[in-house]
Each structure stands twice: as C-alpha cells, then as structure tokens.
Amino acid sequence: MTAMNSPLLDHCPSTLPAQAYFDPAWFEAERARIWAREWVPAGRIDSFPDRTIRRVEIAGASVIVLRDGAELRAYHNVCRHRGAELCAAETEPLRGKLVTCPYHAWAYATDGRLVSTAFGTPTADFRKEDNGLLPVALRLWNGFVFLCLAETPPAFAPDIGIADAALSLAALDNWPMDRLVVGHRLETTIACNWKIFWENYNECLHCPGIHSQLSARVPVYAKGIMSPAESAETAAAPGPVYADGAETWTVSGRPCGPVFDGLTAAERAEGHRFVTTYPGSFVVAHVDYVRAMTLTPISPEETRLKAEWLFLPETLARPDFDLSDVVDFASTVIAEDAAACEMNQRGLRSPAYVSGRLMPQEFDIARFHRWVLERVGNDVPNLKAES
Amino acid sequence: MTAMNSPLLDHCPSTLPAQAYFDPAWFEAERARIWAREWVPAGRIDSFPDRTIRRVEIAGASVIVLRDGAELRAYHNVCRHRGAELCAAETEPLRGKLVTCPYHAWAYATDGRLVSTAFGTPTADFRKEDNGLLPVALRLWNGFVFLCLAETPPAFAPDIGIADAALSLAALDNWPMDRLVVGHRLETTIACNWKIFWENYNECLHCPGIHSQLSARVPVYAKGIMSPAESAETAAAPGPVYADGAETWTVSGRPCGPVFDGLTAAERAEGHRFVTTYPGSFVVAHVDYVRAMTLTPISPEETRLKAEWLFLPETLARPDFDLSDVVDFASTVIAEDAAACEMNQRGLRSPAYVSGRLMPQEFDIARFHRWVLERVGNDVPNLKAES
Amino acid sequence: MTAMNSPLLDHCPSTLPAQAYFDPAWFEAERARIWAREWVPAGRIDSFPDRTIRRVEIAGASVIVLRDGAELRAYHNVCRHRGAELCAAETEPLRGKLVTCPYHAWAYATDGRLVSTAFGTPTADFRKEDNGLLPVALRLWNGFVFLCLAETPPAFAPDIGIADAALSLAALDNWPMDRLVVGHRLETTIACNWKIFWENYNECLHCPGIHSQLSARVPVYAKGIMSPAESAETAAAPGPVYADGAETWTVSGRPCGPVFDGLTAAERAEGHRFVTTYPGSFVVAHVDYVRAMTLTPISPEETRLKAEWLFLPETLARPDFDLSDVVDFASTVIAEDAAACEMNQRGLRSPAYVSGRLMPQEFDIARFHRWVLERVGNDVPNLKAES
C-alpha cells in the first residue's frame, strides 16, 4: 500500500495500443489534433533578428516569422494568389516593410494586409481585405518563441507535475531566462515515435540500467524513481539531491560559472527543475545554466531532437569556462535515452505485441497518455482487426 | 470594364483546390482519366527506326512501338501468357517480323496476332485470336508520334486558343514540320505537379518579374500580358512583336538560318506560334526553327520535362550555324519557369492554403482548369475534411 | 487428348489477377494469412548454437530462438512491459538461463515465464503469469528449423507433388539430412513478388529458352516438361534422367563426393528429388549433396532468396573436393530464373494486363494458385474497378 501523498499509481494501466507508435493514421491524427493545435516551440527570441523574415516549420507547415523592431508576427508561408511560397531561404531581409511574393509580386504589409496585386487587375468580386496573409499565433515565454497553428489557441500551459497552472507558468521566474544565450547546440534524429521520447522522459525505472553516470550523480535515480516522494524510505529521509557534494549536471559536478542570483535556497537545493511544454519541448533549469530540449516529429517512426545549452553571456565569456564539462554530461544522457527509445520502437513493431502495462512508478506516463487521448479524441484509429 | 473582344475574365474564379497538386488520389484519377485517355506524345517519327521495336512509357504504361517500313504500330509491352515483359531494352531489332516473348517464346505477328505458344499446347478452350498483343492507338501529326491508351481515343485536338478545331489542327501547315530534325535536346525533372507547369505556361503576369531577357525581347510580356488584345492600349496600337528588330527567339534576335519558305507574311510577323496538345506537349514555331516541349508526370510532385529544338537539316549543316545562340535563349526561360513552378509547388503544401484566386489576365488557366475538371469528373477527391 | 495418368491440365485456367503481384493490400493479406500462419524456415539447426539467443525474422516479425542444450524455444522479440526489443544483436549469450530486457530489466525464464519486473513494483491487478514471453511454434525437420507464428499451427506438410502426405514427409528419409552441413551459401534479392518465384519453379516450359546448360543435362527439360509423364512419348520410353552419363547437378556431371549410402536404386536413378515446403522453401536432394532454397518476401515486388549447399562433413574434407564444380551449376540456374522472374514482374505491371492463361503443362502452378487462394480467402482484394 502506498502512502496517501505518494504519486504512485494504484493499479497497472494498459499502455497506448502498439499502432499508436507507427500507424500513419495515428500520426496524421496527432499532427492535426495535437501538433497543429498546441503551442510548439520555434526557437529563442534572439534567433529572429530585427527587420528579417525567418522561415520555420511547425507541424509540417512552413511559417514565416517577421520581426520589425520589438514586434514579431507569424504567417503561413504562402501567397493567396495561386499558393506560391513567399520565402524560400532560411532568412530574408524585410525590404521596405513589405512581404513580396517572388512569383507575381503580390505585396503584403507586415500586419498581413494585401497591399498590391502588381500586374493583376482584380475585378470587384475580389476583396483585398479577404486575401491577406494567413496568420499564425505567436507568444513569448522566458525568451522562447512559441507558435500555434490553431485559429483559437489553447491556454499556454507549461507543466511541472502539479495541478496549479499559475505555479507552472511561473516556474522559471527566478531564472534570468531572457538574458540567456545559446552556448551549444546538439541535433539528432532518433528512430522512434515522438511519444516514445516522452514516455522515456517520464519515468526513471530505466535509470539504473541505462544511465550509469546520471544514477551515480542522483541517488534517487539509482533507485529507479524520479523523486523521494515515490518511496516511503526516501520520502522519510530525502538526503541531498546529488551525491558527493555535486551541485549541477556537469561532469565535474561543479557549476560552470556563477550560480544565478535570484534563486531561492530551495531552488538551489533542488539542483534541477524540469518544466515541460507538451508536445514539443522541455526545459531543465540548473543553478548555473539551462538546457532546452525541442522535439519535432518527422514521421511515425522518426523524431528530430534539438538540445540547446543556455548561459549568461558573462559565463560564456569567462576565461576558465569549460564547455565540455557542461555538455558532455547531458549529451551522454541524451545518447543513452535515444538508444533506449529506438530499442523500444523496434520492439513494439512485433505483430504479437498489442499493448503493455505501466508500473505504479510510471504515473507521469499515465498522465501523458491521458493528455494525448484527450486530444486525439474518441475516434482514434482502433486496434487493427486481426486479419 | 473590358472591351467586348477582350479575352480577360470578368471575375476572379477560384483555382483548383490545393490537394489537386499533391494528393495521390488526384494523381491517380488524372493518370486514369486524362493521361491514359488522351493523346500523349511519344517522340519524333525519326526516333522510331525501321524494323525495330522501341519501348516507350506512356501514363505509367510500358508500350512497344514497332516500325516495319512505313507502318508503325503500338502495343502494350506484355505477353498474354503470364504477363512477362516482351521488350526489356530501349530498342530491339524486329526479328523475322515476329515479336517473341523471351520467357516462354510465345510469338506474335506485327499486326498483333498470336502465332505460336511454343512448348505450351493449349486446349480447345484457349483461342489464339483472343490472345493477341494488346493494341495502343497511334497517330502521326507534323512528324510527331502520339499514342493513346484509350480503347476509343478522343479526337486529336491541338489548341491555339481559338474555338475552331480545324484551324488549330492546321496551325503548322505552312511549316516544313515533317522535314525537321532534332538539333538539341534538354531534359530535366521539376519538383512540381504537371498542372503547375501548364498554369505557368498559361499566363504572363509572372513575365516581368521572372523572365527579364524574354520580357526585354517581347514588349507585351513586359506588361504582364500574353498578347496585345489583353489591354486596350496595346490592342489599339499593337506595335511589332519583338523589340529592336529581333525576328525570333535567339540570343542575338537573328534567325539561326534561312527563314522557312512557306510562311505567310502574317506568320512571319507573328514571330512565335504556340500550339498546345494537352496534356503532354506544346510546340512553339518560329520563322527559323521549332521547339517541342514534352512533359510527363512522374509523381504528384515531380514532372519530367523534355525540350527538343527542331531544324531543317540544311540549317544544321551550315558552317555558320550557332547552336548556342538558339538554345541559350529558351533554356534560360525554361530554367526560370522551372524555378517558379517549384516555388509554387512548395507554397501550396501549406495546410492553411485551401485554394487561390485567378486574376482576369489568367483566362487561359481558367480554360485549362475547366479542361481538367471535365475529364476528372464530378467525383474528384474532395477537400479533406478538417480533422 | 492426354492419357489418363497424365498430369497435364484439361483446360487453360486463368492466372491470378495482375494486382496479386504488386498490390500492397494483397501483400498484407498474404503476410497475415499465409506467411504468419504457415510453417516457414528459420535456418539449419546448427546455426542455433547452444546457450545462445538468436534473432530471426519471420513474416515481418522479429523472433528470438533460444537454445539451451537440446531444447530450442522461440518467442516474439518483445518485452511485455512497454514493448522494448529484447535482443538487438544477431545473437546473444543466454546469461544465467534468463532473457533480460535491456530497457527496464524485466527477466524471463527460458520457458517464457516472467520472473522479475526489477524496479517496477506491480500492483495486485498485474499477474506475472499473464505477462510471459509470447511463444512462437517451432519444429525440426531433416535438420531444418521451422517456425510458425499461428497460435494453432497447421500440420507440417512438405509437398512432392503427390497426394500422400506421409510419403512427402518421409521423402528425404534415406538421405543423411541431420548430418549435413552448409558448404556454400548464396543470397540475392530479386525484384519480383514471391509468387512469381514459385510459378517459375513450377513449370519447365521456360527451360529450353532460359536454361541452356540445365536443358542439355536433363533431356525432358529440353522438351519443356518437368517429367516424362507429361508427354506420351517420354512416358512410353523415359530414358535416363541425365544426358551423357551424368549423375548429378554439377558442371562435370560427376558427384562431388561419395554417393549417399542409404539411397535406394530408384532414388539414385532419380538424380534429383524436389521437396517443397510452401511458402518459404524447397529442398532438392541429389545423390551426393542437397541444396536448400529459402525465400522471404521483402515487399510486394522484392523477394530475398537464399541458397544453401549441404554436404557431409567428410565430403567437404576430401582433398579433391571441387566446390565450384557443384555450386556453379545451380548458381547459373538461379541467376537465369531470377532474370526471368524479374522480366515477368516488370511485364505484369502493364495496366492493360488483367490476367493470363495457364498452359496444360502448368498444372503445378494451378495447384499453387489454389493453395494461395484457399488461404487468402474469399475477400481477396478484387480487381480494381476501372477508373
């Protein structure tokens, strides 16, 4: 019997059906109902230079993000005339405050209004006001640009595993997020469905077997759990988060630079704070640096993964700054998780595997599964009838 | 208000729906109802040597064209026994006036009759007369071989933008078409749906922005129109077709050899005459040479394009003949159009783009869209229900 | 009129419809109803070393075969927890008599029972006895391991073209099959549907035109038939199986080593005995060696082919053993058949080819077609409605 405040599940629920991880129909449903309806990350604010059009891809859609001074706007990368692509390059200068289609020279203002049809002379039935650029919702959070393709975007809802949304939204308020810059970037494609990545992220039963370095650093991980609350023993006597006096996720255990000023004592003691923004990203904030992870589904069985290490500019500038001490630690964890995810993906293609069972420790996977199912809806593609 | 004889549209119709340009179901419907039912080009008559079997591909079907003296015949490249391919090479000699299957040696006469089943000894229920080669309709026009997979081929109907079919069919009668030979060939695959190619072909709104060399040569093109009739100003005072005394589509503007003998004064003044044979080719006839363009859909988003420059043999033989002066001019136009088509294709994959609007100047696109829809029929795949 | 005991067909039946050879729906139906329900070969018994887990692929399913002493067992290569792959390498040692999942360390006994869920602490609703490894049926026959994915496997039924199943099962009893070892292996992928391979295997009408070396060796093959019984002439006076005193399928015609001891005089005179185990293999037993052929469908139009030449160890050890004299003969036949199969596959993609007609000599193809149709069932994908 688990204690009243234990997060452990009181039964072993089934997982999602196997085909949720490879069936193209599931993938299309998820793209339309999750990726095209939720807020997904598009990059750090400083990757969108002023007076520039930048092309980004979101849920299979090509989007242009314009920056004119402080103002960022996003539109679908398509002309209303006959559907030509407006911006072919990664970035283009914003010439004369107009977005001009390279095909027939239709021109749009930065607020999206159609300004000119060039040599085309529309008749009265054509209303310019109905033929402006197609807008994409945009919001900033802690220096990250998020986009949402939905006409009516949902609330922006980061997740720290507790029910209070306001607390989650404010979780990084004591970190100097807007001042951080990218000091290192790692990109890789892993051969698994995007949900496999999140399942692996949401449990630590695999930590002792898969992550030897990380489990040596974080004693509760070595017990196969994510937090002291999961076990009566560790709940009663939590002990320090890190072994051997380490303070952060670096190979040496030492911070890579000065500890952030504004953190509370509790935040310092925490060592790492994970903030999840389903379906596309999570941030892990340490006392000395922050890591942002972004994932993008490429196909039912391929997911693009991007890791960005964020630092204060003055930390990066220090003569004794040791980048590899920082990035080697999490890079090892990322590589171990990627291999585990691919092993999981290969296995569940077995025609005999219908679905699995979650262990009580996999409560965050259960929560993630509910999050997915609430969005994909009742008409999710069913288990294939046995043929 | 446009004049009574203006070709301009009196409203701005919608384009075809976006998925017409990438949906595999549309592609299959068009292959079955357009490409497999209309006359499509198979090459110049002189590319089919006497006493030879040549393999060509039409609408995804492998076809053999046999030439025995003056007679050309076309058949599906398949044996009636168990479906083996009859001809694996590009060309094969026609041995002993028989087409013999290389698998089990069934032999067919050049008129398609099954002559022998070799070691197979069919019972009485097998009727040789029901098991001949499967014929493909063939016709010659101006030295071009056209094939049609339909059992009942439609009328052969070239198009010069006017309603009189007889005039269109005769449009090249004053050109020495049967004597022309290929002097240069250019082949390329462009990343767009085949209809995008025709839409680009059917309007000149893009000319000022896309074709600088061509617009400098042809003054009406620089105004974004295809002919003087599209504008009251140019209709009233058409002026010469070409700027600076040029006579044809060469870099220098000078003919590449003697002007064709039989042309009328009006035909000479015209400078270029476009004859379209939907869905697979057009010919542009100049006073000194002819260019034939052939397109072949490879997939919903890939189209193979072939350009052939045709000359009188004596023109090619002249010591001062300058091939590059001829081919560089149109090659530039082709490359510019290909880039524009690919830009259009990329853009209309945007999930937010449902369909566009035609400008009044795009009357020939509207006509082409009707031509497509009449053939694809009422049960064209609908817009995808929003999921 | 054929004689009473002639195997020839009394009419010319239609072949399978063309799309049976390339339609993905047919391929999936055959995978589910034939390849996943019948006994398919997994290799020679000696390719499964003791105390080893070996991964094999059957009908698209990854299977592990465990050997612990004399006992072989087979399971699906998937963990019951969340579907991870149990064995990633071709082979792995069987450590401590347990199969342990590399992801979360669930451990299974070699009899399939779930022994441990490691750090996972299942609640009472989780029953270990319901979460063992998923078994795959396994049987040995003449030194070959066969697997069957069906829960209720069918009878194991080799085929020698006669109705008596017991005789077929015993067809190789006089050969020292269990002692034979692989002396040479050839693997290739042929660009055809798997059924095309079997159709080519099941008739000799193609032999005179395709197999010159083989037809020179086997006089009845030169007549386009598989056995003397197919023709009144050869039925009356069969003559020796091989020309010029040859005794086996070697280039020289001479046995590659001592003739097997236990063969009857009739078996010696036969020269080759073909035993077919649909859908995945056949064995041809000669007086001096045996060749085993395995085929695996990769896609509707790709089939993997493996040939293994089996010898007594003492034959292989002889100083005068000439491997090329043995393998060159059948390798030539295999290459000729592969080219013919690919030619057949290319041809039947013709949109005009609906189906073909079998000749009376193709009685074994007709039998194979019935075998397929009995399994694929009444709801086989129909001929595509003409669009």
mmCIF file of N, CA, C and O in Angstrom, chain A residues 35-37 40 53-66 73-81 83-88 99-101 108-112 131-138 147-152, chain B residues 346-354 386:
data_model
loop_
_atom_site.group_PDB
_atom_site.id
_atom_site.type_symbol
_atom_site.label_atom_id
_atom_site.label_comp_id
_atom_site.label_asym_id
_atom_site.label_seq_id
_atom_site.Cartn_x
_atom_site.Cartn_y
_atom_site.Cartn_z
ATOM 1 N N TRP A 35 -0.253 18.576 -32.726
ATOM 2 C CA TRP A 35 0.835 19.454 -33.177
ATOM 3 C C TRP A 35 0.312 20.705 -33.877
ATOM 4 O O TRP A 35 0.937 21.769 -33.765
ATOM 5 N N ALA A 36 -0.807 20.591 -34.575
ATOM 6 C CA ALA A 36 -1.348 21.776 -35.252
ATOM 7 C C ALA A 36 -2.299 22.561 -34.358
ATOM 8 O O ALA A 36 -2.841 23.577 -34.775
ATOM 9 N N ARG A 37 -2.516 22.119 -33.107
ATOM 10 C CA ARG A 37 -3.438 22.836 -32.232
ATOM 11 C C ARG A 37 -2.801 23.346 -30.953
ATOM 12 O O ARG A 37 -3.378 24.174 -30.259
ATOM 13 N N VAL A 40 3.782 25.170 -29.942
ATOM 14 C CA VAL A 40 5.028 24.436 -30.158
ATOM 15 C C VAL A 40 6.181 25.424 -30.302
ATOM 16 O O VAL A 40 6.004 26.533 -30.806
ATOM 17 N N ILE A 53 12.791 38.326 -42.195
ATOM 18 C CA ILE A 53 11.792 37.264 -42.309
ATOM 19 C C ILE A 53 12.530 35.958 -42.074
ATOM 20 O O ILE A 53 13.543 35.700 -42.724
ATOM 21 N N ARG A 54 12.047 35.128 -41.131
ATOM 22 C CA ARG A 54 12.677 33.822 -40.942
ATOM 23 C C ARG A 54 11.642 32.724 -41.148
ATOM 24 O O ARG A 54 10.518 32.808 -40.656
ATOM 25 N N ARG A 55 12.037 31.731 -41.878
ATOM 26 C CA ARG A 55 11.167 30.609 -42.187
ATOM 27 C C ARG A 55 11.353 29.526 -41.130
ATOM 28 O O ARG A 55 12.491 29.161 -40.824
ATOM 29 N N VAL A 56 10.269 29.014 -40.538
ATOM 30 C CA VAL A 56 10.354 27.883 -39.608
ATOM 31 C C VAL A 56 9.290 26.862 -39.994
ATOM 32 O O VAL A 56 8.325 27.195 -40.677
ATOM 33 N N GLU A 57 9.475 25.638 -39.581
ATOM 34 C CA GLU A 57 8.500 24.596 -39.891
ATOM 35 C C GLU A 57 7.842 24.117 -38.604
ATOM 36 O O GLU A 57 8.538 23.798 -37.627
ATOM 37 N N ILE A 58 6.523 24.114 -38.588
ATOM 38 C CA ILE A 58 5.752 23.726 -37.403
ATOM 39 C C ILE A 58 4.688 22.723 -37.839
ATOM 40 O O ILE A 58 3.861 23.042 -38.702
ATOM 41 N N ALA A 59 4.709 21.540 -37.267
ATOM 42 C CA ALA A 59 3.684 20.537 -37.579
ATOM 43 C C ALA A 59 3.511 20.365 -39.079
ATOM 44 O O ALA A 59 2.393 20.264 -39.587
ATOM 45 N N GLY A 60 4.620 20.343 -39.801
ATOM 46 C CA GLY A 60 4.570 20.150 -41.243
ATOM 47 C C GLY A 60 4.197 21.394 -42.026
ATOM 48 O O GLY A 60 4.133 21.359 -43.253
ATOM 49 N N ALA A 61 3.947 22.506 -41.333
ATOM 50 C CA ALA A 61 3.575 23.746 -42.014
ATOM 51 C C ALA A 61 4.776 24.679 -42.079
ATOM 52 O O ALA A 61 5.482 24.854 -41.097
ATOM 53 N N SER A 62 4.967 25.284 -43.248
ATOM 54 C CA SER A 62 6.009 26.289 -43.383
ATOM 55 C C SER A 62 5.431 27.634 -42.936
ATOM 56 O O SER A 62 4.377 28.056 -43.410
ATOM 57 N N VAL A 63 6.126 28.273 -42.000
ATOM 58 C CA VAL A 63 5.643 29.518 -41.397
ATOM 59 C C VAL A 63 6.750 30.562 -41.531
ATOM 60 O O VAL A 63 7.935 30.217 -41.448
ATOM 61 N N ILE A 64 6.353 31.818 -41.766
ATOM 62 C CA ILE A 64 7.357 32.890 -41.720
ATOM 63 C C ILE A 64 7.125 33.719 -40.465
ATOM 64 O O ILE A 64 5.988 34.011 -40.098
ATOM 65 N N VAL A 65 8.235 34.019 -39.792
ATOM 66 C CA VAL A 65 8.173 34.886 -38.619
ATOM 67 C C VAL A 65 8.885 36.180 -38.995
ATOM 68 O O VAL A 65 10.035 36.156 -39.444
ATOM 69 N N LEU A 66 8.181 37.292 -38.863
ATOM 70 C CA LEU A 66 8.727 38.607 -39.222
ATOM 71 C C LEU A 66 9.062 39.336 -37.945
ATOM 72 O O LEU A 66 8.278 39.329 -36.992
ATOM 73 N N ARG A 73 5.655 38.819 -35.722
ATOM 74 C CA ARG A 73 4.401 38.288 -36.231
ATOM 75 C C ARG A 73 4.711 37.039 -37.035
ATOM 76 O O ARG A 73 5.809 36.904 -37.583
ATOM 77 N N ALA A 74 3.739 36.166 -37.103
ATOM 78 C CA ALA A 74 3.950 34.914 -37.844
ATOM 79 C C ALA A 74 2.803 34.697 -38.815
ATOM 80 O O ALA A 74 1.634 34.988 -38.506
ATOM 81 N N TYR A 75 3.144 34.192 -39.998
ATOM 82 C CA TYR A 75 2.154 33.911 -41.043
ATOM 83 C C TYR A 75 2.510 32.602 -41.741
ATOM 84 O O TYR A 75 3.684 32.202 -41.779
ATOM 85 N N HIS A 76 1.509 32.005 -42.336
ATOM 86 C CA HIS A 76 1.796 30.872 -43.208
ATOM 87 C C HIS A 76 2.599 31.367 -44.413
ATOM 88 O O HIS A 76 2.333 32.452 -44.941
ATOM 89 N N ASN A 77 3.548 30.533 -44.845
ATOM 90 C CA ASN A 77 4.483 30.906 -45.911
ATOM 91 C C ASN A 77 3.869 30.634 -47.278
ATOM 92 O O ASN A 77 4.370 29.807 -48.051
ATOM 93 N N VAL A 78 2.773 31.330 -47.573
ATOM 94 C CA VAL A 78 2.074 31.044 -48.830
ATOM 95 C C VAL A 78 1.334 32.292 -49.296
ATOM 96 O O VAL A 78 0.730 33.018 -48.496
ATOM 97 N N CYS A 79 1.398 32.527 -50.597
ATOM 98 C CA CYS A 79 0.714 33.663 -51.211
ATOM 99 C C CYS A 79 -0.735 33.276 -51.504
ATOM 100 O O CYS A 79 -1.025 32.152 -51.912
ATOM 101 N N ARG A 80 -1.647 34.237 -51.315
ATOM 102 C CA ARG A 80 -3.070 33.947 -51.512
ATOM 103 C C ARG A 80 -3.472 33.874 -52.989
ATOM 104 O O ARG A 80 -4.583 33.458 -53.299
ATOM 105 N N HIS A 81 -2.614 34.283 -53.896
ATOM 106 C CA HIS A 81 -2.940 34.300 -55.314
ATOM 107 C C HIS A 81 -3.080 32.859 -55.847
ATOM 108 O O HIS A 81 -4.188 32.361 -55.991
ATOM 109 N N GLY A 83 -0.828 30.330 -54.432
ATOM 110 C CA GLY A 83 -0.187 29.417 -53.496
ATOM 111 C C GLY A 83 1.326 29.355 -53.565
ATOM 112 O O GLY A 83 1.915 28.403 -53.049
ATOM 113 N N ALA A 84 1.970 30.331 -54.162
ATOM 114 C CA ALA A 84 3.436 30.285 -54.198
ATOM 115 C C ALA A 84 4.016 30.479 -52.797
ATOM 116 O O ALA A 84 3.394 31.093 -51.926
ATOM 117 N N GLU A 85 5.206 29.928 -52.627
ATOM 118 C CA GLU A 85 5.944 30.119 -51.385
ATOM 119 C C GLU A 85 6.467 31.558 -51.339
ATOM 120 O O GLU A 85 7.056 32.045 -52.303
ATOM 121 N N LEU A 86 6.281 32.224 -50.200
ATOM 122 C CA LEU A 86 6.715 33.619 -50.100
ATOM 123 C C LEU A 86 8.205 33.730 -49.824
ATOM 124 O O LEU A 86 8.866 34.624 -50.313
ATOM 125 N N CYS A 87 8.723 32.831 -49.010
ATOM 126 C CA CYS A 87 10.111 32.931 -48.575
ATOM 127 C C CYS A 87 10.782 31.573 -48.748
ATOM 128 O O CYS A 87 10.400 30.593 -48.108
ATOM 129 N N ALA A 88 11.754 31.501 -49.644
ATOM 130 C CA ALA A 88 12.424 30.229 -49.948
ATOM 131 C C ALA A 88 13.662 30.016 -49.081
ATOM 132 O O ALA A 88 14.025 28.886 -48.780
ATOM 133 N N VAL A 99 6.177 42.207 -47.455
ATOM 134 C CA VAL A 99 6.481 40.837 -47.851
ATOM 135 C C VAL A 99 5.991 40.708 -49.283
ATOM 136 O O VAL A 99 4.779 40.805 -49.527
ATOM 137 N N THR A 100 6.914 40.509 -50.215
ATOM 138 C CA THR A 100 6.540 40.481 -51.632
ATOM 139 C C THR A 100 6.712 39.079 -52.186
ATOM 140 O O THR A 100 7.777 38.471 -52.037
ATOM 141 N N CYS A 101 5.661 38.562 -52.812
ATOM 142 C CA CYS A 101 5.741 37.217 -53.379
ATOM 143 C C CYS A 101 6.671 37.235 -54.585
ATOM 144 O O CYS A 101 6.530 38.076 -55.481
ATOM 145 N N TYR A 108 2.404 42.290 -49.376
ATOM 146 C CA TYR A 108 1.637 42.317 -48.137
ATOM 147 C C TYR A 108 2.370 43.189 -47.125
ATOM 148 O O TYR A 108 3.610 43.165 -47.045
ATOM 149 N N ALA A 109 1.610 43.952 -46.338
ATOM 150 C CA ALA A 109 2.209 44.713 -45.237
ATOM 151 C C ALA A 109 2.587 43.747 -44.106
ATOM 152 O O ALA A 109 2.128 42.595 -44.065
ATOM 153 N N THR A 110 3.404 44.219 -43.164
ATOM 154 C CA THR A 110 3.827 43.323 -42.078
ATOM 155 C C THR A 110 2.663 42.934 -41.169
ATOM 156 O O THR A 110 2.743 41.944 -40.447
ATOM 157 N N ASP A 111 1.569 43.690 -41.216
ATOM 158 C CA ASP A 111 0.392 43.270 -40.446
ATOM 159 C C ASP A 111 -0.481 42.301 -41.240
ATOM 160 O O ASP A 111 -1.567 41.937 -40.798
ATOM 161 N N GLY A 112 -0.019 41.894 -42.417
ATOM 162 C CA GLY A 112 -0.697 40.867 -43.173
ATOM 163 C C GLY A 112 -1.595 41.374 -44.287
ATOM 164 O O GLY A 112 -2.009 40.589 -45.157
ATOM 165 N N ASN A 131 -7.955 38.692 -48.575
ATOM 166 C CA ASN A 131 -6.835 37.960 -49.170
ATOM 167 C C ASN A 131 -5.494 38.352 -48.564
ATOM 168 O O ASN A 131 -4.471 38.372 -49.253
ATOM 169 N N GLY A 132 -5.509 38.650 -47.283
ATOM 170 C CA GLY A 132 -4.265 38.961 -46.583
ATOM 171 C C GLY A 132 -3.504 37.690 -46.223
ATOM 172 O O GLY A 132 -3.980 36.563 -46.446
ATOM 173 N N LEU A 133 -2.327 37.881 -45.669
ATOM 174 C CA LEU A 133 -1.543 36.728 -45.208
ATOM 175 C C LEU A 133 -2.324 35.956 -44.149
ATOM 176 O O LEU A 133 -3.088 36.541 -43.371
ATOM 177 N N LEU A 134 -2.096 34.664 -44.107
ATOM 178 C CA LEU A 134 -2.812 33.801 -43.159
ATOM 179 C C LEU A 134 -2.025 33.761 -41.854
ATOM 180 O O LEU A 134 -0.892 33.254 -41.822
ATOM 181 N N PRO A 135 -2.588 34.283 -40.764
ATOM 182 C CA PRO A 135 -1.811 34.469 -39.536
ATOM 183 C C PRO A 135 -1.613 33.182 -38.733
ATOM 184 O O PRO A 135 -2.408 32.251 -38.789
ATOM 185 N N VAL A 136 -0.544 33.176 -37.976
ATOM 186 C CA VAL A 136 -0.213 32.090 -37.047
ATOM 187 C C VAL A 136 0.006 32.739 -35.674
ATOM 188 O O VAL A 136 0.713 33.748 -35.575
ATOM 189 N N ALA A 137 -0.606 32.167 -34.647
ATOM 190 C CA ALA A 137 -0.478 32.753 -33.299
ATOM 191 C C ALA A 137 0.949 32.589 -32.781
ATOM 192 O O ALA A 137 1.611 31.573 -33.050
ATOM 193 N N LEU A 138 1.404 33.596 -32.038
ATOM 194 C CA LEU A 138 2.788 33.633 -31.541
ATOM 195 C C LEU A 138 2.778 34.140 -30.113
ATOM 196 O O LEU A 138 2.043 35.065 -29.782
ATOM 197 N N LEU A 147 4.714 29.021 -31.263
ATOM 198 C CA LEU A 147 3.718 29.264 -32.306
ATOM 199 C C LEU A 147 2.583 28.280 -32.143
ATOM 200 O O LEU A 147 2.758 27.175 -31.614
ATOM 201 N N CYS A 148 1.407 28.692 -32.598
ATOM 202 C CA CYS A 148 0.254 27.784 -32.574
ATOM 203 C C CYS A 148 -0.541 27.981 -33.853
ATOM 204 O O CYS A 148 -0.945 29.095 -34.176
ATOM 205 N N LEU A 149 -0.746 26.883 -34.574
ATOM 206 C CA LEU A 149 -1.452 26.970 -35.855
ATOM 207 C C LEU A 149 -2.958 27.074 -35.698
ATOM 208 O O LEU A 149 -3.663 27.389 -36.658
ATOM 209 N N ALA A 150 -3.457 26.800 -34.502
ATOM 210 C CA ALA A 150 -4.914 26.808 -34.311
ATOM 211 C C ALA A 150 -5.468 28.224 -34.443
ATOM 212 O O ALA A 150 -4.818 29.195 -34.058
ATOM 213 N N GLU A 151 -6.671 28.322 -34.980
ATOM 214 C CA GLU A 151 -7.304 29.642 -35.058
ATOM 215 C C GLU A 151 -7.594 30.169 -33.660
ATOM 216 O O GLU A 151 -7.475 31.361 -33.401
ATOM 217 N N THR A 152 -7.998 29.294 -32.764
ATOM 218 C CA THR A 152 -8.256 29.681 -31.379
ATOM 219 C C THR A 152 -7.292 28.895 -30.498
ATOM 220 O O THR A 152 -7.582 27.776 -30.087
ATOM 221 N N ARG B 346 5.972 24.261 -53.653
ATOM 222 C CA ARG B 346 6.321 24.255 -52.233
ATOM 223 C C ARG B 346 5.286 25.024 -51.417
ATOM 224 O O ARG B 346 4.876 24.596 -50.340
ATOM 225 N N GLY B 347 4.849 26.159 -51.971
ATOM 226 C CA GLY B 347 3.939 27.003 -51.195
ATOM 227 C C GLY B 347 2.585 26.374 -50.990
ATOM 228 O O GLY B 347 2.013 26.434 -49.893
ATOM 229 N N LEU B 348 2.077 25.716 -52.007
ATOM 230 C CA LEU B 348 0.688 25.248 -51.846
ATOM 231 C C LEU B 348 0.577 23.996 -51.003
ATOM 232 O O LEU B 348 -0.538 23.513 -50.773
ATOM 233 N N ARG B 349 1.681 23.475 -50.504
ATOM 234 C CA ARG B 349 1.610 22.416 -49.493
ATOM 235 C C ARG B 349 1.233 22.988 -48.127
ATOM 236 O O ARG B 349 1.031 22.229 -47.178
ATOM 237 N N SER B 350 1.166 24.314 -48.009
ATOM 238 C CA SER B 350 0.780 24.901 -46.728
ATOM 239 C C SER B 350 -0.601 24.398 -46.306
ATOM 240 O O SER B 350 -1.548 24.461 -47.085
ATOM 241 N N PRO B 351 -0.731 23.909 -45.071
ATOM 242 C CA PRO B 351 -2.045 23.401 -44.637
ATOM 243 C C PRO B 351 -3.099 24.510 -44.570
ATOM 244 O O PRO B 351 -4.288 24.227 -44.564
ATOM 245 N N ALA B 352 -2.659 25.770 -44.531
ATOM 246 C CA ALA B 352 -3.622 26.869 -44.445
ATOM 247 C C ALA B 352 -4.118 27.296 -45.820
ATOM 248 O O ALA B 352 -5.093 28.040 -45.929
ATOM 249 N N TYR B 353 -3.471 26.839 -46.873
ATOM 250 C CA TYR B 353 -3.855 27.253 -48.234
ATOM 251 C C TYR B 353 -4.904 26.283 -48.760
ATOM 252 O O TYR B 353 -4.619 25.098 -48.962
ATOM 253 N N VAL B 354 -6.099 26.754 -48.960
ATOM 254 C CA VAL B 354 -7.193 25.905 -49.445
ATOM 255 C C VAL B 354 -7.287 26.001 -50.959
ATOM 256 O O VAL B 354 -7.325 24.991 -51.664
ATOM 257 N N GLU B 386 -11.648 18.751 -42.450
ATOM 258 C CA GLU B 386 -10.673 19.189 -41.450
ATOM 259 C C GLU B 386 -10.707 18.212 -40.291
ATOM 260 O O GLU B 386 -11.771 17.852 -39.798
#
